[in-house]
PDB file of C-alpha atoms in Angstrom:
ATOM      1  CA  UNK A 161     -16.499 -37.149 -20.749  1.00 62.00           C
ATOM      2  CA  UNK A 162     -18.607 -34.571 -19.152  1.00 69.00           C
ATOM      3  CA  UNK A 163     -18.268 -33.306 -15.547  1.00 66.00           C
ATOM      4  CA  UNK A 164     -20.935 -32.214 -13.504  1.00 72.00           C
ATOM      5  CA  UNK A 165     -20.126 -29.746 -10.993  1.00 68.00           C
ATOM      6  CA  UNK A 166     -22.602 -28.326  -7.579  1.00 68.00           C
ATOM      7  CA  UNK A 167     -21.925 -29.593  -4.293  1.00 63.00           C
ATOM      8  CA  UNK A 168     -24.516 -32.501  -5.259  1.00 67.00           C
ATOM      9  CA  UNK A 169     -23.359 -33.901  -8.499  1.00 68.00           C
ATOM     10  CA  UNK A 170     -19.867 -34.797  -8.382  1.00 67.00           C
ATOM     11  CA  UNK A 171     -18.167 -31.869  -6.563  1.00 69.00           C
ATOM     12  CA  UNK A 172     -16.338 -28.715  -7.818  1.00 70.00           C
ATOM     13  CA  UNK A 173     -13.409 -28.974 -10.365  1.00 70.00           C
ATOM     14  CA  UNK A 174     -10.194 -29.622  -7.827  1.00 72.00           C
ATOM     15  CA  UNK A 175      -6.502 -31.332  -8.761  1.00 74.00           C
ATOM     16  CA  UNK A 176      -7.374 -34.448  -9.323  1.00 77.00           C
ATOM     17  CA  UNK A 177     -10.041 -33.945 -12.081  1.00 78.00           C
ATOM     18  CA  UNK A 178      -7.341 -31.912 -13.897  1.00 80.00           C
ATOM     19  CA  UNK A 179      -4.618 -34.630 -13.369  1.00 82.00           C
ATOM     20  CA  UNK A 180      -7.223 -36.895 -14.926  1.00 85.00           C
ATOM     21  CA  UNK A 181      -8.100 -34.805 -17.765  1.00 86.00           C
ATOM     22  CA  UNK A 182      -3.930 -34.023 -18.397  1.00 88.00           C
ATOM     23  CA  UNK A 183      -3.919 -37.507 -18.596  1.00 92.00           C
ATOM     24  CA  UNK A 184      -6.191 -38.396 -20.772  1.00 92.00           C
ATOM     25  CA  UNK A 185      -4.940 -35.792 -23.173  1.00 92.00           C
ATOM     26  CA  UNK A 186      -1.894 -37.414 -22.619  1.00 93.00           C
ATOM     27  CA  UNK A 187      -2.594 -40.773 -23.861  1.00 94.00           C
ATOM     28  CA  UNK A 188      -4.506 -39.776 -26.856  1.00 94.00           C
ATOM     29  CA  UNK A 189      -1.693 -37.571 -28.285  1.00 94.00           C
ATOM     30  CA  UNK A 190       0.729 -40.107 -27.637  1.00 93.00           C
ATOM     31  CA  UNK A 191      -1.700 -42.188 -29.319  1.00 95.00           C
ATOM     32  CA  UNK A 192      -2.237 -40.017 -32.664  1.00 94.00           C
ATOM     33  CA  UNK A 193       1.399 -38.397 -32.560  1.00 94.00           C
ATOM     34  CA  UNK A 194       3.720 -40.678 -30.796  1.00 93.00           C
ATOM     35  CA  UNK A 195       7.032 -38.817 -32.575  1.00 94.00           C
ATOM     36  CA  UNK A 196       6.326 -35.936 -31.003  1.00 93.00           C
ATOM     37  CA  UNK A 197       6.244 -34.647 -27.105  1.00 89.00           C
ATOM     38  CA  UNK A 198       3.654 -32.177 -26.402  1.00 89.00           C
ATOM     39  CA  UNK A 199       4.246 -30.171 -23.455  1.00 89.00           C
ATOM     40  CA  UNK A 200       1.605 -28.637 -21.480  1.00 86.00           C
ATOM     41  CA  UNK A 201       1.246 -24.982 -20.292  1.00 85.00           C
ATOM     42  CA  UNK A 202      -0.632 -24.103 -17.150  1.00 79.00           C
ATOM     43  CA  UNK A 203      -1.778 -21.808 -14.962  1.00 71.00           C
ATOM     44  CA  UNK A 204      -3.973 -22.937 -12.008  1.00 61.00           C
ATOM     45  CA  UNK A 205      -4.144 -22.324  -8.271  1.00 59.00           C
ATOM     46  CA  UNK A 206      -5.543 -25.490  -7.084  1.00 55.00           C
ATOM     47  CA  UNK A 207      -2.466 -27.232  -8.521  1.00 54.00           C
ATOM     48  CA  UNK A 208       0.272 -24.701  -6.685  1.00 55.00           C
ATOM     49  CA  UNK A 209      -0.136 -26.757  -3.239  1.00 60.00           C
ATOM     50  CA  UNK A 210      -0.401 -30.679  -4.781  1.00 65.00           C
ATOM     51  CA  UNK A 211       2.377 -32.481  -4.941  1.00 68.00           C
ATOM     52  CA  UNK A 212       3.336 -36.072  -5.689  1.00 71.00           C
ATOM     53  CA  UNK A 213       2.648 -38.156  -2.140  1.00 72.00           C
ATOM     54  CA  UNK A 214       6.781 -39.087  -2.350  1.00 70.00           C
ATOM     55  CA  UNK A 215       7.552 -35.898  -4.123  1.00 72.00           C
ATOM     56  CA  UNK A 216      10.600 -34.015  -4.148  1.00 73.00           C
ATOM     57  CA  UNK A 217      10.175 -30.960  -2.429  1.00 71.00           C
ATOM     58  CA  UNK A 218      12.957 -28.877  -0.308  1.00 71.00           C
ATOM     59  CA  UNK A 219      10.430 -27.760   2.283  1.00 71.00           C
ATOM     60  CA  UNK A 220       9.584 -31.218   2.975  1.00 71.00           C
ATOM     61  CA  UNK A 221      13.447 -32.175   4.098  1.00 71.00           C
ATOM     62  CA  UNK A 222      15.514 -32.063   7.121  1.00 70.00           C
ATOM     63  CA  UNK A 223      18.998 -30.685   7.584  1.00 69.00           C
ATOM     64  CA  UNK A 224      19.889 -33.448   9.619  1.00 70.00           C
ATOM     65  CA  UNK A 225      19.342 -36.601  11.390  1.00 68.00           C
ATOM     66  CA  UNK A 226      16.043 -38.071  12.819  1.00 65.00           C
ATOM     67  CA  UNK A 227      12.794 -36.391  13.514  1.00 65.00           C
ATOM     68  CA  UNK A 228       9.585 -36.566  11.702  1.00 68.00           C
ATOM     69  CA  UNK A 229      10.567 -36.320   7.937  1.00 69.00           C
ATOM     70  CA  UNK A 230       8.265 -37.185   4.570  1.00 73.00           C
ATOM     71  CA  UNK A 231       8.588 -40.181   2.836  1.00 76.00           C
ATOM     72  CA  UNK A 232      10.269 -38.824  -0.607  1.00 79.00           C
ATOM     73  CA  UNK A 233      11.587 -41.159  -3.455  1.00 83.00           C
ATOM     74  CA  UNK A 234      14.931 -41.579  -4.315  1.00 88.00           C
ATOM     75  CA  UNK A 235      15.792 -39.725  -7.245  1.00 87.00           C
ATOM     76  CA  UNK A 236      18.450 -40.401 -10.002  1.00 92.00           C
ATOM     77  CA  UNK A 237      21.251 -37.927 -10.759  1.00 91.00           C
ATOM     78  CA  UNK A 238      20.816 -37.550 -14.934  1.00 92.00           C
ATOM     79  CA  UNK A 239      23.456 -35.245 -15.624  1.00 91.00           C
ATOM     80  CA  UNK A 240      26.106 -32.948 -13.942  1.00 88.00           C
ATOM     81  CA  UNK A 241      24.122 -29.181 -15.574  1.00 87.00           C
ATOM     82  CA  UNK A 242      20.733 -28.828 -13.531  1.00 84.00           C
ATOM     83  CA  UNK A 243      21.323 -31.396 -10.559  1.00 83.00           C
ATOM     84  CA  UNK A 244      24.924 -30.982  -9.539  1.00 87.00           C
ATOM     85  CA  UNK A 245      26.394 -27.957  -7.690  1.00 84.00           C
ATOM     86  CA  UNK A 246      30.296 -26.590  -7.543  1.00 85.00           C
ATOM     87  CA  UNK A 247      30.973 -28.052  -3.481  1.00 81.00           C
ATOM     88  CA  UNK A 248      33.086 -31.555  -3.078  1.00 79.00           C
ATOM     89  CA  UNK A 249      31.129 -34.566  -4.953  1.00 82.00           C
ATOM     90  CA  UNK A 250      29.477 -37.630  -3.023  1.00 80.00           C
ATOM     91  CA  UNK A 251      27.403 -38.325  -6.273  1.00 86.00           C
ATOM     92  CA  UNK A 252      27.998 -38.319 -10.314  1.00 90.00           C
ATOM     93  CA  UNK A 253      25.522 -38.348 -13.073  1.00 93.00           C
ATOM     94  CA  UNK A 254      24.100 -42.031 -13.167  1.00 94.00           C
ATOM     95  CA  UNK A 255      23.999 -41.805  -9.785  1.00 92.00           C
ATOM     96  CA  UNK A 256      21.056 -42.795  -7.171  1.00 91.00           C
ATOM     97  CA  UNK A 257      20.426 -40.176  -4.827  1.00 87.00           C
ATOM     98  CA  UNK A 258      18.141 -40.885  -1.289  1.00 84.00           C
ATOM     99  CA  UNK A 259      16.656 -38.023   0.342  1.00 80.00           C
ATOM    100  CA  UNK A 260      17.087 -39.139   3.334  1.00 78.00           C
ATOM    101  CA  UNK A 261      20.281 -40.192   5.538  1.00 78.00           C
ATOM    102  CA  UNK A 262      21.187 -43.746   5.253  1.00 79.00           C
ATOM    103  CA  UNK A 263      23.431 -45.794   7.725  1.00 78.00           C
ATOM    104  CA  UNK A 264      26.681 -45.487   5.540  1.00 83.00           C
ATOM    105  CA  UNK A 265      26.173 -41.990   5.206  1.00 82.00           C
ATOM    106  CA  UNK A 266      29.106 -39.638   5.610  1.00 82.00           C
ATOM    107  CA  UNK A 267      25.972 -37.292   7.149  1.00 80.00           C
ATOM    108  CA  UNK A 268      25.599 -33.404   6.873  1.00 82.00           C
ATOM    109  CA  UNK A 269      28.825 -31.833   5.578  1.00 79.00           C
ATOM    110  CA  UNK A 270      28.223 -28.873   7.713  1.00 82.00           C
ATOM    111  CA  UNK A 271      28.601 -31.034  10.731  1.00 86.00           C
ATOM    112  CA  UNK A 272      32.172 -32.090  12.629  1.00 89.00           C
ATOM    113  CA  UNK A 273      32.507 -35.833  12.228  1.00 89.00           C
ATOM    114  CA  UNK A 274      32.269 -35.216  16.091  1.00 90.00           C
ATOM    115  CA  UNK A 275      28.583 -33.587  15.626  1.00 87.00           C
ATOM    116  CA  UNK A 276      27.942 -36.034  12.936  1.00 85.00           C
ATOM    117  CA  UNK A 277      28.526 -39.015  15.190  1.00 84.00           C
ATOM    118  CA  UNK A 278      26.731 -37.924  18.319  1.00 83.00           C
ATOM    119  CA  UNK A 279      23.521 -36.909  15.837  1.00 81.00           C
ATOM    120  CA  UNK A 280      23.667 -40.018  14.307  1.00 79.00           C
ATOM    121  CA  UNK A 281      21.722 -42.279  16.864  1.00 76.00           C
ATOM    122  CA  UNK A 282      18.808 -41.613  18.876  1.00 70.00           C
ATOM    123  CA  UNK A 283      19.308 -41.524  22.593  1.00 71.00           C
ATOM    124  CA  UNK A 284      16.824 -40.852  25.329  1.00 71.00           C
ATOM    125  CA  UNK A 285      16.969 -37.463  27.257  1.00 73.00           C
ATOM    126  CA  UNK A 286      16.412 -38.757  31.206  1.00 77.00           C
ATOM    127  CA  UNK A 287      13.604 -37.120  32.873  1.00 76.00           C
ATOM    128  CA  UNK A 288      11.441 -36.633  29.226  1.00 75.00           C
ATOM    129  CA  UNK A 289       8.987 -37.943  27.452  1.00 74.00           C
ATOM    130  CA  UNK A 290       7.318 -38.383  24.184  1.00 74.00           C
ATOM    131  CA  UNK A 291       3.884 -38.363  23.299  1.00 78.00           C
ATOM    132  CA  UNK A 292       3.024 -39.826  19.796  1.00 79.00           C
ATOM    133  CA  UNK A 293      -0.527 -39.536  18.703  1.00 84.00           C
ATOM    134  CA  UNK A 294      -1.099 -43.262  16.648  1.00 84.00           C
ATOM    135  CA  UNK A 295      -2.971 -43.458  13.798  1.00 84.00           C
ATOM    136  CA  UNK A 296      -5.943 -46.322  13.513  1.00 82.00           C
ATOM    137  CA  UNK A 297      -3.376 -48.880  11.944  1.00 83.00           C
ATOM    138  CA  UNK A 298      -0.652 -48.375  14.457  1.00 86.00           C
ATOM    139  CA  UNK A 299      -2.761 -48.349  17.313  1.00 85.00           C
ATOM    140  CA  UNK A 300      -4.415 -52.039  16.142  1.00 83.00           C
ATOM    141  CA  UNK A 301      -1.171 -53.218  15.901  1.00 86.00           C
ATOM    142  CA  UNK A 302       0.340 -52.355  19.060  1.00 86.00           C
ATOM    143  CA  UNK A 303      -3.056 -53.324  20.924  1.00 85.00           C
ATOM    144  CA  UNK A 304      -2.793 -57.045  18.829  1.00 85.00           C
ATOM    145  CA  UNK A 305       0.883 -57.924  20.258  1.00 87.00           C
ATOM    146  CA  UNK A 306      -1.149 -57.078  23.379  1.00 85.00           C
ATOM    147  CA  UNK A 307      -3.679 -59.491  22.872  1.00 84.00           C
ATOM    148  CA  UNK A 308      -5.858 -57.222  22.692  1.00 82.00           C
ATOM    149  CA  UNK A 309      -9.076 -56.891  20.116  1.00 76.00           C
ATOM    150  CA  UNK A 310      -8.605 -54.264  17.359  1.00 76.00           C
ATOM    151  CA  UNK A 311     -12.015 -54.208  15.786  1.00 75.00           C
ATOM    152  CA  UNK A 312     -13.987 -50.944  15.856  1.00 69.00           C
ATOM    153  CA  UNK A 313     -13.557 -47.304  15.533  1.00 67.00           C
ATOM    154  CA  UNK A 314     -10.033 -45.809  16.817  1.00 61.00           C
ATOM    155  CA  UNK A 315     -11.960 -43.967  19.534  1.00 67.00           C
ATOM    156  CA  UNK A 316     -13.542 -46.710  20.618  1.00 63.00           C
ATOM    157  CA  UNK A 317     -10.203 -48.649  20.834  1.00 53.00           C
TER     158      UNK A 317
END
């Protein structure tokens, strides 16, 4: 496969064209030596700030209930070395872990189960409001249980 770079041709080498090219070398060593794994040494910049969409990533989590968080995928807990620390267990190896609080959640451990409980559920603040900026999807939808056409560009709707 060739690649041709310039601002004209197909752009400049970025993260994706090297994901593609990892992967292809991938498959065909799998292909031609599938007893062995071949691991991969690196050094780029490009690839320092891409991440998986659902990634796992610690600046990408909250400390506690609510507010704008990513959307990260649950992760499983292989063994205790590596993924388990030396504070009171909610999860052994085997185990399914969420990144984000669930319902039947103990919550935060650094929180009271006082704190915990009055975090837990959203409540309004009298006297404030929020302004959230909708993207084109969420803005058709809310205008449709309107009544209200949806077809164009999100300025013009």
């Amino acid at each position: 496969r060739q690649f041709e770079y310039g601002a004209n041709l197909e752009g400049y080498w970025n993260y994706q064209h090297f994901v593609l090219q990892v992967e292809d070398c991938v498959d065909v060593l799998n292909y031609l030596f599938p007893c062995y794994e071949v691991p991969f040494l690196v050094d780029h910049s490009c690839g320092h700030d891409r991440q998986r969409e659902d990634g796992l990533n610690v600046e990408n989590m909250i400390r506690g209930y609510g507010g704008s968080q990513s959307k990260m995928r649950d992760t499983t807990i292989k063994k205790e070395e590596g993924y388990l620390g030396p504070f009171k267990r909610q999860l052994e190896p085997g185990a399914i872990q969420s990144m984000v609080f669930k319902a039947t959640d103990e919550g935060p451990f650094w929180m009271s189960p006082e704190e915990r409980e009055e975090k837990r559920h959203d409540r309004e603040v009298e006297g404030q409001t929020k302004t959230k900026k909708l993207n084109k999807r969420e803005l058709a939808l809310k205008l449709q249980e309107k009544g209200i056409r949806t077809k164009g560009t999100a300025k013009e709707l």
